[in-house]
Amino acid sequence: MPTVSIDLVKCLEKQAIEPHRPLLKQPPDDQLLYKYVKLDYFEDMLKHGYLYFNRVDSYKDSCDGDQLRLDREQNQRVGFFKSPESTAENCYDRCRSRTYACCFSLEHSSHIYNAYGRDAVCLVFHFGKLREMLNQTIGALKWQYGNGSSPASSGVFPNIFFINYGIVEYTDFSEDRLNTEYLPNPIQYTYLKDKKFEAEQELRISLSTLGIPSPVIGDSPMIFPKSFCLEFSFREAVSSGVITHMECEGPNDFSKIEKSLRACNIDVRL
C-alpha cells in the first residue's frame, strides 16, 4: 500500500492532539457551543457520520486565518539559511492551505441566527465532551485519500493532522501586527479574524499539518481538497451528552429531519 512520507508521520504521530493548546484561548469545559447547519447538509452529515471542515484559505473573506497585512510585508523579507528563496510568508501561506476549520459560536445570538439560522438546525454541543470525543477520533484516525483511480496515490493512510481548539481573536487586519519581536506560530494566524466578524463570537476547531516538509503520497505531492469530513457518530454524540439538544425554528423544519434522526435511532430533544 502507498504511504505518506514516513518521516512526516513519525514527526506528527505523537503530537496530533492539541499540541498548540498553550497558544490558544480556551473556554471552560462546560461551555455550550452553537452550530447552525442547513437542513439538507445536516441530513447528509447524519447519514454518512461526519463533521464538515473547510480549508481555511477557501473562505471568501481573505481576513480569516491569514497573515496580518503588516506581518506579511515583514514575512516577505524573512528567509531560511539553507533555502533563502523560501520566505516566512511562503511557509505561512502553505500552512494555511493545509489547515481546515469547523466553526461554532459561544453565544446563541440573534446575529448568528440571522446569518446562519434560516432553514437550518441548531446543534448545541457540550465543549468538554466534544473535545474528548474528537481527540479520541484523531488518536485513531485513518483517512481515505484519492478516488482509487491511481493506486499509487490513493488509499487509506495514517493521520497527519494536528487537532486544536480555541476561541477566535478579533483584530484590525490593516493596522495590527503579530510578528513584532518573534515570528508567530502558524496556528496563531488560524485563530485570527478581522474585527468586523466580532459579533460571531466564534470557537474554532482546526485540523492542520506542517508547512514544511511537503507530504508525499507515492511519488506525488499530496493535494489538499477544499474540505475534510471528520468521522463523527451523531448517535454516540447524543447518547453521551456531547450534543445536549437540537433546535429548529418551526415544526416544518423538524419534520424534514425527523425521518433521518429515526433512521439513526436518535431520540433527541428539540
XYZ file of C-alpha atoms in Angstrom:
270
model
C 0.000 0.000 0.000
C 1.308 3.527 -0.751
C 2.092 5.565 2.332
C 2.525 9.156 3.349
C 6.168 10.169 3.815
C 7.374 8.097 6.795
C 9.401 10.960 8.247
C 6.319 13.168 8.344
C 4.180 10.509 10.011
C 6.802 9.914 12.720
C 7.038 13.659 13.282
C 3.297 14.064 13.800
C 2.015 10.833 15.321
C 2.916 11.793 18.909
C 1.779 15.406 18.551
C -1.633 15.025 16.930
C -3.782 16.018 19.913
C -3.798 19.726 20.884
C -0.072 20.444 20.524
C -0.720 24.203 20.390
C -3.189 24.451 23.263
C -0.982 26.838 25.329
C -1.052 29.347 22.443
C -4.849 29.417 22.169
C -7.596 30.879 24.325
C -9.778 28.123 25.810
C -13.364 28.231 27.106
C -14.367 26.268 30.237
C -15.231 22.615 29.673
C -18.928 23.223 30.420
C -19.233 25.912 27.729
C -22.114 25.306 25.302
C -21.374 25.693 21.600
C -23.939 26.515 18.919
C -23.673 25.431 15.319
C -26.296 26.054 12.629
C -26.346 23.548 9.772
C -28.600 23.787 6.740
C -31.208 21.013 6.859
C -30.094 19.279 3.660
C -26.466 19.290 4.778
C -27.418 18.001 8.209
C -29.290 15.045 6.737
C -26.175 14.123 4.771
C -23.973 14.511 7.873
C -26.315 12.188 9.791
C -26.414 9.621 7.007
C -22.648 9.475 6.476
C -21.473 10.316 10.009
C -19.146 13.308 9.781
C -18.383 16.864 10.841
C -17.558 19.156 7.940
C -14.304 21.156 7.905
C -13.491 23.885 5.353
C -9.931 24.566 4.217
C -9.173 27.947 5.750
C -7.810 29.574 2.574
C -11.023 28.690 0.721
C -13.134 31.121 2.771
C -14.458 34.036 0.745
C -13.020 36.638 3.082
C -9.230 36.927 2.976
C -9.116 38.249 6.560
C -9.726 34.797 8.012
C -6.819 32.833 9.387
C -4.397 34.794 7.206
C -1.249 36.822 7.876
C -1.934 40.368 9.013
C -1.127 42.945 6.325
C 1.875 44.437 8.157
C 3.082 40.967 9.139
C 3.008 39.839 5.502
C 5.186 42.777 4.462
C 7.778 41.750 7.051
C 7.434 37.997 6.428
C 8.281 38.538 2.752
C 11.754 39.648 3.827
C 12.463 36.699 6.160
C 14.201 33.739 4.504
C 15.762 30.465 5.644
C 19.513 29.938 5.923
C 19.587 26.801 3.766
C 16.741 27.898 1.490
C 16.821 31.703 1.180
C 14.404 31.689 -1.761
C 11.705 30.304 0.558
C 10.308 33.001 2.846
C 8.305 33.018 6.060
C 5.425 34.402 4.006
C 5.511 31.292 1.770
C 5.598 28.997 4.785
C 2.593 30.658 6.433
C 0.636 30.500 3.172
C 1.398 26.777 2.812
C 0.267 26.146 6.379
C -2.985 27.995 5.707
C -3.591 25.913 2.565
C -3.192 22.745 4.683
C -5.449 23.814 7.554
C -9.151 23.037 7.991
C -11.668 24.569 10.380
C -15.060 23.692 11.828
C -16.768 26.722 13.364
C -19.116 27.155 16.326
C -20.449 30.120 18.263
C -20.101 30.689 22.007
C -23.420 32.537 22.025
C -26.874 31.744 20.703
C -27.374 35.293 19.450
C -29.756 36.971 17.031
C -26.727 37.796 14.872
C -25.842 34.118 14.478
C -29.454 33.175 13.819
C -29.945 35.875 11.191
C -26.672 34.947 9.468
C -26.955 31.161 9.543
C -30.243 30.038 11.099
C -32.701 30.189 8.232
C -33.795 26.717 7.052
C -31.282 25.187 9.454
C -30.985 23.112 12.606
C -29.024 24.433 15.566
C -26.827 21.769 17.172
C -25.925 22.514 20.789
C -22.664 20.891 21.961
C -21.020 20.488 25.362
C -17.476 21.696 24.667
C -15.568 19.448 27.085
C -17.351 16.293 25.919
C -16.968 17.260 22.245
C -13.238 17.808 22.735
C -12.861 14.409 24.405
C -14.769 12.635 21.625
C -12.831 14.281 18.795
C -9.466 13.734 20.477
C -10.236 10.016 20.629
C -11.192 10.094 16.954
C -7.967 11.815 15.919
C -5.888 9.447 18.032
C -7.107 6.506 15.954
C -7.723 8.293 12.660
C -7.127 6.576 9.331
C -8.261 8.650 6.386
C -9.177 7.962 2.782
C -7.239 9.853 0.141
C -7.811 9.842 -3.614
C -10.544 8.165 -5.619
C -8.817 4.854 -6.274
C -8.204 5.603 -9.952
C -4.466 5.717 -9.289
C -3.448 3.011 -6.771
C -0.013 4.614 -6.364
C -1.540 7.812 -4.981
C -4.736 6.741 -3.229
C -5.719 4.575 -0.306
C -6.136 4.673 3.471
C -3.351 6.491 5.304
C -2.144 7.321 8.835
C -3.184 10.619 10.380
C -1.009 13.633 9.535
C -3.207 16.299 11.162
C -2.985 18.172 14.443
C -6.284 18.961 16.160
C -6.617 22.191 18.152
C -9.427 24.140 19.813
C -9.542 27.833 20.539
C -11.604 30.996 20.755
C -11.047 33.196 17.712
C -9.399 36.539 18.439
C -10.595 39.588 16.503
C -8.132 42.215 15.369
C -7.597 45.035 12.894
C -6.074 43.267 9.891
C -4.819 46.530 8.411
C -3.144 48.062 11.453
C -2.193 45.338 13.965
C 0.920 43.148 13.995
C 1.771 39.781 15.483
C 5.433 39.442 14.451
C 6.791 42.409 16.408
C 9.648 40.530 18.105
C 9.412 36.878 17.041
C 7.727 35.088 14.154
C 4.414 33.684 15.424
C 3.474 30.021 15.274
C 1.280 29.468 12.167
C -1.578 28.261 14.383
C -1.923 31.781 15.793
C -2.967 33.109 12.378
C -5.537 30.297 12.090
C -7.372 31.769 15.095
C -7.352 35.398 13.913
C -10.212 37.197 12.159
C -10.961 40.808 11.378
C -12.924 42.866 13.919
C -15.872 43.125 11.526
C -16.694 39.484 12.436
C -16.560 40.022 16.199
C -20.304 39.526 16.693
C -19.884 35.861 15.694
C -18.031 35.033 18.959
C -16.501 32.013 17.281
C -14.874 28.939 18.707
C -12.863 27.122 16.075
C -11.700 23.524 15.825
C -8.786 23.195 13.442
C -7.071 20.327 11.661
C -3.653 21.330 10.363
C -0.342 19.909 9.240
C 3.147 21.274 8.732
C 4.057 23.918 6.151
C 7.461 22.253 5.815
C 8.034 19.493 4.662
C 5.503 18.618 1.975
C 3.521 15.388 2.469
C 4.184 12.920 -0.347
C 1.945 10.015 -1.334
C 3.673 7.578 -3.633
C 5.847 9.816 -5.787
C 3.436 12.768 -5.842
C 2.896 15.736 -3.509
C -0.329 15.441 -1.571
C -3.181 17.626 -2.825
C -5.301 19.075 -0.020
C -9.006 19.242 -1.005
C -11.123 22.271 -0.101
C -12.985 20.345 2.585
C -12.433 17.489 5.006
C -15.074 15.231 6.558
C -14.056 14.035 10.015
C -15.703 10.851 11.243
C -18.417 11.672 13.791
C -21.215 9.487 15.186
C -24.257 11.647 15.919
C -25.930 8.748 17.683
C -22.993 8.387 20.070
C -22.790 12.171 20.493
C -26.433 12.411 21.571
C -26.349 9.373 23.872
C -23.171 10.583 25.641
C -24.277 14.207 26.015
C -21.785 15.636 23.507
C -24.868 17.057 21.771
C -27.158 18.309 24.525
C -30.088 19.083 22.218
C -31.079 20.453 18.824
C -33.231 23.435 17.982
C -35.363 24.180 14.932
C -37.259 27.337 14.074
C -40.559 25.568 13.452
C -42.338 22.199 13.141
C -41.836 22.149 9.381
C -38.063 22.260 9.871
C -38.173 19.380 12.338
C -40.321 17.256 10.041
C -37.590 17.476 7.408
C -35.008 15.828 9.656
C -37.206 13.633 11.863
C -37.045 10.713 9.422
C -33.256 10.895 9.289
C -32.999 11.033 13.088
C -35.228 7.974 13.455
C -33.214 6.089 10.805
C -30.139 6.617 13.014
C -32.066 5.616 16.176
C -31.557 9.081 17.595
C -34.047 10.392 20.133
C -33.149 13.989 20.835
C -34.987 16.868 22.487
C -35.794 19.674 20.073
